[in-house]
Coordinates of C-alpha atoms and ligand atoms in Angstrom, one line a residue:
M1 CA 23.4 272.8 85.0
P2 CA 25.6 270.9 82.5
S3 CA 27.7 274.6 80.9
V4 CA 27.5 275.0 77.8
N5 CA 30.4 273.6 76.5
T6 CA 29.7 270.3 78.0
P7 CA 28.4 267.5 75.6
S8 CA 27.5 264.4 78.8
P9 CA 25.2 264.9 81.4
D10 CA 27.7 262.7 82.8
T11 CA 30.1 265.4 83.7
A12 CA 27.2 268.2 84.7
P13 CA 27.5 269.7 87.0
A14 CA 24.5 270.1 89.2
V15 CA 21.4 272.8 89.4
P16 CA 21.2 274.4 92.8
A17 CA 18.5 272.3 94.9
T18 CA 15.2 274.9 95.5
T19 CA 12.4 274.6 97.1
T20 CA 9.4 276.9 96.1
A21 CA 6.6 275.9 97.7
S22 CA 6.5 279.4 100.3
T23 CA 7.5 281.9 97.2
P24 CA 4.7 284.7 96.6
G25 CA 2.3 283.8 93.5
V26 CA 3.4 280.1 93.5
P27 CA 0.6 278.0 94.1
V28 CA 0.9 276.1 96.9
A29 CA -0.3 272.1 98.1
E30 CA -3.0 271.7 100.9
P31 CA -1.4 270.7 103.8
R32 CA -2.8 267.0 103.7
A33 CA -2.2 266.9 100.1
P34 CA -0.2 263.5 98.2
H35 CA 3.5 263.7 98.3
V36 CA 4.4 262.2 95.3
V37 CA 8.2 262.2 94.2
V38 CA 9.5 261.6 90.8
V39 CA 12.5 260.1 89.9
G40 CA 14.2 261.9 87.0
G41 CA 13.7 265.3 85.4
G42 CA 13.0 263.7 81.7
P43 CA 9.9 264.0 79.6
G44 CA 8.2 261.2 81.3
G45 CA 9.2 263.1 85.1
Y46 CA 8.5 266.6 83.9
E47 CA 5.7 266.5 82.2
A48 CA 3.8 264.2 85.1
A49 CA 5.0 266.8 87.9
L50 CA 2.7 269.4 85.8
V51 CA -0.2 267.0 86.1
A52 CA 0.6 266.0 89.6
R53 CA 0.3 269.8 91.0
R54 CA -2.4 270.2 89.0
L55 CA -4.5 267.9 90.3
G56 CA -3.8 269.3 93.5
A57 CA -0.4 266.7 94.7
R58 CA 2.6 268.5 96.8
V59 CA 5.6 267.3 94.0
T60 CA 9.3 266.7 94.3
V61 CA 11.3 266.3 91.1
V62 CA 14.0 264.1 92.0
E63 CA 16.5 265.0 89.4
R64 CA 20.8 264.5 88.7
H65 CA 21.5 265.9 85.7
G66 CA 19.2 268.7 84.1
L67 CA 15.7 268.5 83.8
G68 CA 14.2 267.9 80.4
G69 CA 16.2 265.0 80.4
A70 CA 18.8 263.0 77.6
A71 CA 16.5 264.1 75.7
V72 CA 16.7 267.7 76.1
L73 CA 20.1 267.9 77.3
T74 CA 21.2 264.8 74.9
D75 CA 19.7 263.5 72.5
V76 CA 16.7 265.4 70.8
V77 CA 17.1 269.0 71.0
P78 CA 20.5 268.4 70.8
S79 CA 20.8 265.8 67.2
K80 CA 17.6 267.4 65.8
T81 CA 19.5 271.2 66.3
L82 CA 22.7 269.6 64.4
I83 CA 20.3 268.5 61.5
A84 CA 18.8 272.0 61.0
T85 CA 22.0 272.5 60.1
A86 CA 23.0 269.7 58.2
E87 CA 19.4 270.3 56.6
W88 CA 20.3 273.8 54.9
F89 CA 23.4 271.9 53.4
T90 CA 20.9 269.4 52.2
M91 CA 18.4 272.1 50.4
A92 CA 21.5 274.3 49.5
E93 CA 21.6 270.7 46.9
Q94 CA 18.6 272.0 45.5
G95 CA 19.7 275.6 44.8
P96 CA 22.0 275.0 41.5
E97 CA 18.6 273.3 39.9
L98 CA 15.9 275.8 41.4
G99 CA 18.2 278.7 39.7
V100 CA 19.7 279.5 42.5
R101 CA 24.1 279.8 42.5
G102 CA 25.1 276.6 44.7
E103 CA 29.0 276.5 46.3
A104 CA 32.1 278.5 44.9
P105 CA 33.7 276.0 42.6
S106 CA 36.7 275.6 44.4
G107 CA 35.6 275.7 48.1
E108 CA 35.1 271.6 49.6
R109 CA 32.0 272.2 52.0
R110 CA 32.7 270.3 55.2
D111 CA 35.4 273.5 54.7
L112 CA 32.1 275.6 54.6
V113 CA 31.1 274.1 58.5
D114 CA 32.2 275.6 61.6
L115 CA 31.4 272.3 63.8
E116 CA 32.7 274.6 66.5
A117 CA 30.2 276.9 66.5
V118 CA 27.6 274.4 65.2
N119 CA 27.9 272.4 68.4
A120 CA 27.8 275.9 70.8
R121 CA 24.4 276.8 69.1
V122 CA 23.1 273.4 70.0
L123 CA 24.5 273.0 73.3
A124 CA 23.4 276.8 74.0
L125 CA 19.3 275.3 73.0
A126 CA 19.7 272.2 75.0
D127 CA 21.3 274.5 77.8
A128 CA 18.5 277.0 77.3
Q129 CA 15.5 274.7 76.6
S130 CA 16.3 273.0 79.9
R131 CA 16.4 276.5 82.2
D132 CA 12.9 277.2 80.7
I133 CA 11.4 273.6 82.4
H134 CA 13.1 274.4 85.2
S135 CA 11.6 277.6 85.7
R136 CA 8.5 276.0 84.3
L137 CA 8.7 274.1 87.2
E138 CA 9.1 276.5 89.7
R139 CA 6.8 278.4 88.7
E140 CA 4.3 276.0 89.1
G141 CA 5.5 275.3 93.2
V142 CA 7.5 271.9 92.2
E143 CA 10.0 271.2 94.6
I144 CA 13.3 270.2 92.8
L145 CA 16.0 268.4 94.4
V146 CA 19.4 267.7 93.1
G147 CA 20.5 264.2 93.7
T148 CA 20.6 260.8 92.5
G149 CA 17.1 259.2 93.6
R150 CA 16.8 255.2 94.9
L151 CA 14.3 253.6 96.2
D152 CA 14.5 252.3 99.7
G153 CA 10.8 250.3 99.4
P154 CA 7.8 251.2 97.5
S155 CA 6.9 254.2 99.1
R156 CA 10.1 256.0 100.5
V157 CA 13.2 257.9 98.1
V158 CA 16.3 258.3 99.7
V159 CA 18.0 260.9 97.2
D160 CA 22.3 261.8 97.5
T161 CA 23.2 265.5 96.9
E162 CA 26.3 267.3 96.8
T163 CA 25.2 268.0 100.9
G164 CA 24.6 264.9 102.2
T165 CA 21.6 262.5 102.3
T166 CA 17.6 263.2 102.6
T167 CA 15.4 260.3 103.0
L168 CA 11.3 261.1 101.0
D169 CA 8.3 259.5 102.4
A170 CA 5.9 259.7 99.4
D171 CA 1.7 258.6 98.3
T172 CA 3.2 257.8 95.1
V173 CA 6.3 257.4 93.2
L174 CA 7.0 257.8 89.3
V175 CA 10.5 255.5 88.4
S176 CA 11.2 257.6 84.8
V177 CA 15.3 256.7 85.1
G178 CA 15.7 256.7 80.9
A179 CA 18.6 255.2 79.1
T180 CA 21.8 256.1 78.9
P181 CA 23.7 255.0 75.5
R182 CA 24.7 250.9 75.6
T183 CA 28.0 251.4 74.6
L184 CA 30.5 247.4 73.5
P185 CA 32.9 246.5 75.7
T186 CA 35.7 245.8 72.7
A187 CA 34.6 250.0 71.7
V188 CA 35.2 252.0 74.7
P189 CA 34.1 255.0 73.9
D190 CA 37.0 257.7 75.0
G191 CA 35.1 260.6 74.0
E192 CA 37.4 261.9 71.0
R193 CA 37.7 259.3 68.6
I194 CA 35.3 256.7 69.9
L195 CA 32.2 258.4 70.5
T196 CA 28.9 258.0 71.7
W197 CA 25.9 260.1 70.9
T198 CA 25.7 262.3 74.0
Q199 CA 29.7 262.6 73.3
L200 CA 29.7 264.1 69.3
Y201 CA 29.1 267.8 70.7
G202 CA 32.5 267.6 72.0
L203 CA 34.2 268.1 68.5
D204 CA 35.9 271.3 67.5
E205 CA 36.4 269.9 63.9
L206 CA 33.7 267.8 61.7
P207 CA 35.1 264.2 61.5
E208 CA 37.0 263.7 57.9
K209 CA 34.8 260.3 57.7
L210 CA 32.9 259.0 60.2
I211 CA 31.7 255.7 60.2
V212 CA 28.1 254.7 61.6
V213 CA 28.2 251.6 63.2
G214 CA 23.9 250.8 63.6
S215 CA 21.6 251.8 61.4
G216 CA 18.6 252.1 63.7
V217 CA 17.1 255.6 64.5
T218 CA 19.4 257.5 65.9
G219 CA 22.6 255.6 63.3
A220 CA 20.3 256.7 60.1
E221 CA 20.1 260.1 61.7
F222 CA 23.3 260.4 62.4
A223 CA 24.6 259.2 59.2
G224 CA 22.8 261.8 57.2
A225 CA 23.5 264.3 58.8
Y226 CA 26.9 264.1 58.8
Q227 CA 27.1 263.0 55.0
A228 CA 25.7 266.6 55.0
L229 CA 27.7 269.1 56.6
G230 CA 30.2 267.4 54.5
S231 CA 31.7 264.4 56.4
Q232 CA 33.1 261.1 54.8
V233 CA 30.5 258.6 56.1
V234 CA 30.3 254.7 56.4
L235 CA 27.1 252.6 58.3
V236 CA 27.8 250.0 59.1
S237 CA 24.6 247.9 59.7
S238 CA 24.5 244.2 61.0
R239 CA 20.9 244.0 58.7
D240 CA 20.1 243.4 54.5
R241 CA 18.8 246.9 55.1
V242 CA 19.3 250.1 57.2
L243 CA 16.2 251.0 59.3
P244 CA 14.4 247.2 60.8
G245 CA 12.0 247.7 62.0
E246 CA 10.6 250.3 60.1
D247 CA 8.3 250.9 56.7
M248 CA 10.2 248.8 54.0
D249 CA 9.7 251.1 51.3
A250 CA 10.9 253.7 53.0
A251 CA 13.9 252.2 54.6
E252 CA 14.8 251.1 51.1
L253 CA 14.3 254.3 49.4
L254 CA 16.0 256.1 51.9
E255 CA 19.1 253.2 51.6
G256 CA 18.6 253.9 47.8
V257 CA 19.1 258.4 49.2
F258 CA 22.2 257.9 51.5
R259 CA 24.0 255.6 48.5
A260 CA 23.5 258.5 45.9
R261 CA 24.4 261.2 47.8
G262 CA 27.5 259.1 48.2
M263 CA 27.8 257.3 52.1
T264 CA 29.1 253.9 52.4
V265 CA 26.1 251.3 53.6
M266 CA 27.5 248.1 54.9
S267 CA 24.7 245.6 55.4
R268 CA 24.6 242.5 57.4
S269 CA 27.9 243.5 59.0
R270 CA 28.6 243.3 62.3
A271 CA 31.0 245.8 64.2
A272 CA 32.8 243.7 66.3
S273 CA 35.9 246.2 67.7
A274 CA 36.9 249.6 67.4
V275 CA 40.5 251.1 68.3
R276 CA 42.5 253.6 68.0
T277 CA 45.3 253.8 65.3
E278 CA 47.9 256.8 65.1
D279 CA 45.0 259.3 63.9
G280 CA 42.0 258.2 63.6
V281 CA 40.4 254.3 64.2
A282 CA 40.0 251.0 62.8
V283 CA 36.4 249.2 63.5
T284 CA 36.9 245.3 62.8
L285 CA 33.8 244.0 61.7
T286 CA 33.0 240.0 62.7
D287 CA 33.6 238.5 59.9
G288 CA 37.2 239.4 60.1
R289 CA 37.4 242.8 57.9
V290 CA 39.2 246.3 58.8
V291 CA 37.0 249.9 58.1
E292 CA 39.2 252.7 59.0
G293 CA 38.4 256.1 59.7
S294 CA 38.7 259.9 61.6
H295 CA 35.9 258.6 63.8
V296 CA 33.4 255.9 64.7
L297 CA 30.0 256.9 66.5
I298 CA 28.6 253.8 68.5
A299 CA 24.9 254.3 67.9
V300 CA 23.5 251.1 68.8
G301 CA 20.9 251.4 71.8
G302 CA 20.2 252.0 75.0
V303 CA 20.7 250.9 78.2
P304 CA 17.6 251.5 80.4
S305 CA 19.2 253.3 84.3
T306 CA 17.2 250.7 86.4
A307 CA 20.6 249.5 88.2
G308 CA 20.9 249.9 92.1
L309 CA 18.0 252.0 92.2
G310 CA 15.9 249.8 94.6
L311 CA 13.3 248.5 92.0
E312 CA 13.1 245.5 92.5
E313 CA 13.9 245.1 96.4
A314 CA 11.3 248.0 96.5
G315 CA 9.0 244.7 94.6
V316 CA 8.7 245.9 91.0
R317 CA 8.9 243.4 88.5
L318 CA 12.0 244.1 85.4
S319 CA 11.8 242.7 82.9
A320 CA 15.1 240.8 81.0
S321 CA 17.0 243.5 79.7
G322 CA 16.7 246.1 82.9
H323 CA 13.9 248.0 81.8
V324 CA 11.2 248.3 84.5
E325 CA 7.3 246.3 83.8
V326 CA 3.6 248.6 83.3
D327 CA 0.7 248.2 82.7
R328 CA -1.4 250.6 79.7
V329 CA -1.8 252.8 82.8
S330 CA 1.9 252.9 84.0
R331 CA 1.7 251.0 87.3
T332 CA 4.0 248.7 88.0
S333 CA 4.1 245.4 89.6
V334 CA 4.1 247.0 93.2
P335 CA 0.6 248.8 94.2
G336 CA 2.1 253.3 94.2
V337 CA 5.2 253.0 91.9
Y338 CA 4.5 253.7 88.8
A339 CA 7.2 254.2 86.2
A340 CA 7.1 256.0 82.0
G341 CA 9.6 256.6 79.7
D342 CA 12.8 254.4 77.9
C343 CA 13.6 252.8 81.6
T344 CA 9.4 251.1 80.7
G345 CA 10.9 250.3 76.9
V346 CA 8.1 250.6 75.6
L347 CA 9.0 253.3 73.1
P348 CA 11.7 254.8 73.3
L349 CA 10.4 258.5 72.6
A350 CA 10.0 261.4 74.4
S351 CA 7.0 262.1 73.3
V352 CA 5.2 258.6 74.5
A353 CA 7.3 258.9 78.0
A354 CA 5.6 262.6 78.4
M355 CA 2.2 260.6 77.5
Q356 CA 3.3 257.9 80.0
G357 CA 4.3 260.1 82.8
R358 CA 0.7 262.8 82.6
I359 CA -1.3 258.8 82.7
A360 CA 0.7 258.0 85.1
M361 CA -0.7 261.1 87.5
S362 CA -4.3 261.1 86.6
H363 CA -4.3 257.3 87.1
A364 CA -2.7 257.5 90.8
L365 CA -4.3 261.0 91.7
G366 CA -7.7 259.2 90.7
D367 CA -8.1 261.5 87.8
A368 CA -9.9 260.2 84.4
V369 CA -7.5 258.6 82.3
A370 CA -7.2 256.8 78.8
P371 CA -5.2 254.2 79.2
L372 CA -2.1 254.6 77.3
K373 CA -2.5 253.1 72.8
P374 CA 0.9 252.0 71.5
G375 CA -0.8 252.0 67.9
R376 CA -2.0 255.6 67.7
V377 CA 1.5 256.7 68.2
A378 CA 2.9 259.1 65.7
A379 CA 6.5 258.9 64.9
N380 CA 9.4 260.0 63.5
I381 CA 12.8 259.8 61.4
F382 CA 14.2 262.7 60.8
T383 CA 16.7 262.1 58.3
A384 CA 16.3 263.9 54.6
P385 CA 13.9 263.0 53.5
E386 CA 12.1 262.1 56.3
I387 CA 9.9 259.4 57.8
A388 CA 6.9 259.8 60.1
T389 CA 4.6 256.9 60.3
V390 CA 1.0 256.6 62.8
G391 CA -1.2 253.6 62.9
L392 CA -0.8 250.3 62.0
S393 CA 2.2 249.3 60.0
E394 CA 2.1 247.3 57.4
A395 CA 4.2 244.5 59.4
T396 CA 2.2 244.9 62.2
L397 CA -1.2 244.5 59.3
R398 CA 0.4 241.2 57.7
E399 CA 2.0 239.7 60.9
R400 CA -1.6 239.8 62.5
G401 CA -4.4 238.7 59.8
Y402 CA -5.2 241.8 59.0
R403 CA -7.6 242.7 55.8
Y404 CA -6.5 246.6 54.7
V405 CA -6.6 248.1 51.3
T406 CA -2.9 250.4 50.9
T407 CA -1.9 252.5 48.4
T408 CA 1.3 254.8 47.7
L409 CA 2.4 258.1 45.7
P410 CA 5.2 259.3 44.5
L411 CA 6.0 262.8 45.7
A412 CA 7.7 263.6 42.1
R413 CA 3.7 263.3 41.0
N414 CA 3.0 266.6 43.3
P415 CA 2.9 269.3 42.1
R416 CA 4.5 271.4 44.6
A417 CA 7.0 268.8 45.4
K418 CA 7.8 269.1 41.4
M419 CA 8.3 272.8 42.0
L420 CA 10.3 272.4 45.3
G421 CA 12.8 270.0 43.0
M422 CA 11.8 267.0 45.3
R423 CA 11.5 264.0 43.9
D424 CA 12.9 261.8 46.9
G425 CA 9.8 260.7 48.8
F426 CA 6.0 258.9 49.3
V427 CA 2.6 259.0 51.0
K428 CA 1.3 255.8 51.7
L429 CA -2.5 254.8 53.1
F430 CA -3.4 251.6 54.8
A431 CA -7.8 251.4 55.4
H432 CA -9.8 249.1 56.2
P433 CA -11.2 247.6 53.0
D434 CA -14.6 248.5 54.2
A435 CA -15.2 250.6 56.3
G436 CA -13.0 252.7 54.7
V437 CA -11.5 253.5 58.0
V438 CA -7.4 255.2 58.4
L439 CA -5.6 252.3 59.8
G440 CA -1.9 254.1 59.4
G441 CA 0.6 256.0 57.0
V442 CA 3.3 256.4 56.2
V443 CA 5.0 259.8 54.7
V444 CA 8.1 260.5 52.7
A445 CA 9.0 263.2 52.6
P446 CA 11.0 266.9 53.5
R447 CA 9.0 267.8 56.5
A448 CA 6.6 264.7 56.8
S449 CA 7.4 265.2 60.4
E450 CA 4.4 268.0 59.5
L451 CA 3.0 266.3 57.2
I452 CA 1.6 262.8 59.7
F453 CA -0.5 265.1 61.3
P454 CA -3.9 265.2 59.4
I455 CA -3.4 261.3 59.0
T456 CA -2.9 261.1 62.7
L457 CA -6.0 262.9 63.2
A458 CA -8.2 260.2 61.3
V459 CA -6.6 257.5 63.5
A460 CA -7.1 258.9 65.8
H461 CA -10.5 259.4 65.6
R462 CA -11.4 256.6 63.2
L463 CA -11.7 258.7 60.3
T464 CA -12.0 257.0 56.8
V465 CA -10.7 257.7 53.8
D466 CA -13.9 259.5 52.4
D467 CA -13.3 262.0 55.5
V468 CA -10.0 262.9 54.1
A469 CA -10.7 262.9 51.1
D470 CA -13.0 265.2 50.6
S471 CA -11.5 267.6 53.0
F472 CA -10.1 270.8 51.0
T473 CA -6.1 270.3 50.8
V474 CA -4.6 273.8 49.7
Y475 CA -3.2 273.8 46.2
P476 CA -0.7 273.1 45.7
S477 CA 0.6 271.2 48.8
L478 CA 2.0 268.3 49.6
S479 CA -0.5 267.5 51.6
G480 CA -2.7 267.7 48.9
S481 CA -0.7 263.7 48.3
V482 CA -2.2 262.8 51.5
A483 CA -5.6 263.8 50.3
E484 CA -4.5 262.1 46.4
A485 CA -3.9 258.8 48.8
A486 CA -7.4 258.8 50.7
R487 CA -9.2 259.7 47.1
V488 CA -7.4 256.8 45.5
L489 CA -8.5 254.4 47.9
H490 CA -11.8 255.3 47.8
G491 CA -14.2 252.4 47.5
Q492 CA -11.9 249.6 46.6
S493 CA -11.9 246.5 48.4
G494 CA -10.2 243.0 48.2
E495 CA -7.3 245.3 47.4
G496 CA -3.9 244.2 49.8
L497 CA -6.0 241.4 51.5
A498 CA -2.3 240.5 54.0
G499 CA -1.9 236.7 54.2
Ligands
FAD501 C1 20.1 261.2 69.3 C2 18.8 260.6 70.1 C3 17.9 261.1 69.1 C4 16.1 261.0 69.9 N1 15.6 261.9 69.1 C5 14.5 262.1 69.2 C6 13.3 263.4 68.6 O1 13.5 263.6 68.0 N2 12.0 262.7 69.1 C7 11.5 261.7 69.5 O2 10.0 261.4 70.7 N3 12.4 261.2 70.9 C8 13.5 261.2 70.4 N4 14.7 260.6 71.1 C9 13.5 259.2 72.1 C10 14.1 260.4 74.4 O3 15.4 261.0 74.1 C11 14.6 259.8 75.1 O4 13.1 258.4 74.7 C12 13.1 260.4 76.3 O5 14.6 261.2 76.3 C13 12.8 259.5 76.8 O6 12.2 260.6 78.0 P1 13.0 260.3 80.2 O7 12.1 260.9 80.8 O8 12.3 258.7 79.9 O9 13.8 260.1 79.7 P2 15.3 260.8 80.0 O10 15.0 261.8 79.0 O11 16.8 260.1 80.1 O12 15.9 261.5 80.9 C14 15.3 260.7 82.7 C15 16.6 261.9 83.5 O13 16.3 260.8 85.3 C16 17.7 261.4 85.0 N5 18.1 260.0 86.5 C17 17.7 259.6 85.9 N6 18.6 258.5 87.0 C18 18.3 259.1 88.1 C19 18.0 259.2 89.9 N7 19.2 258.0 90.2 N8 18.2 260.0 90.5 C20 17.8 260.9 89.5 N9 17.9 261.5 88.1 C21 18.7 260.4 87.9 C22 18.5 261.6 84.1 O14 19.6 262.6 84.8 C23 17.5 261.9 83.0 O15 17.8 263.5 83.0 C24 16.2 260.5 70.9 C25 16.6 259.9 71.2 C26 18.2 259.9 71.1 C27 19.3 258.6 71.9

């Protein structure tokens, strides 16, 4: 279990091995039950382990660091805990407008942040959640083996533990080994000034000037959070705008908000290298410009942890990027070997990893199974405002030549938003022009992650805009804009045709 002060799983001491099958009160697998071996105890792995136990299998989870995986220990939980603190400052900005006295005139914001305390809380929460998952798996009778696993053929897993090597024979193997931050050979992280996102929580002082390389979801989230905490932030984006691949209106709005808050956003700028200077860092761009700062965060995506795992030797097909190729029920190219989560490259989300893992076990153990539907996945970017999306995006609708109608309602028109002093955001819906079925939606708002759910229900259950519009919303409420957008689409047809 990583200690509270350990930001990186690479340095985390191991969890002691536990075998709990004979503990009183703990469910015990039938002697002839199939043996499922799960390599990697992140959301892709531990959720699968629970399903497999429920379906009567004997289950062993092999995990080299801590249960919960990167999602709990270095990625989702730590970043969202840090963002919760940053959010507080963003909300406080609205204070004076709402009649709340702001900061003392002399007080610099960055001096108000006790980063050591913030980071200690972040890591303590991550650690506690990992322990909770560990206990839950034990209670359900899952065997937990601390060590590094690799396949020895399709039905055997060899595990290197602190005390030696163990071999597990398996009827089914689930590979859910996740990914690690991609680094650049010309910008080698040192954990002090040149950082990956797993190393941020080791800082004891807020960076004075943070350069964030990469403007995808991770880069944008950290850039926004550190800017809110009081760092001066430079976001280096290789594309025309931040968040390439996301809804264009949402990305443009966020970039505008970032700039208005004082962030420097460098578009069409690609980092070539980062080196330490006497008291900070210098990032050289491919066009020769040099950006100086106190710290640099490299957020240029992840690399699947599939190297040296014996996958190709076992016949498991990998893509050129090293991701495990899977179908929609998480099968690999080898019968009996399944894969879930970031190592598959399907969608790098904890929720998707967990769903792939559950689907894999249901399929392997003969339970009813519905294949993964990537078009129904709800996702959120935890910036301020948040950007939540579900269903088909406008880009996909256009690419596929689908007919659709759409409307966008600015948040500034919503009465509740006015009362809360919220101006930046919108609700956008896409629907079929004839049937009125809701095809997708985008919400840009504070807590968009919560507001997206009615649209998720509509997409999942093929509700029409009239179904949504006819449902009561609280007055005044932000969700009123979701129903209002559906009302606007009522009866519209032929507008916004693709192509
Ligand atoms: C900064 C950041 C923020 C994010 N925020 C969100 C968010 O808000 N919401 C969301 O849905 N997603 C978020 N994600 C994505 C999310 O973290 C991943 O999609 C999720 O962790 C994938 O789960 P996984 O089980 O595939 O892998 P992981 O969580 O990476 O778990 C894999 C586990 O396998 C173990 N392992 C690897 N190799 C071996 C081996 N050979 N033997 C034994 N064990 C091994 C590792 O130690 C690890 O514990 C975020 C990602 C980042 C980088």
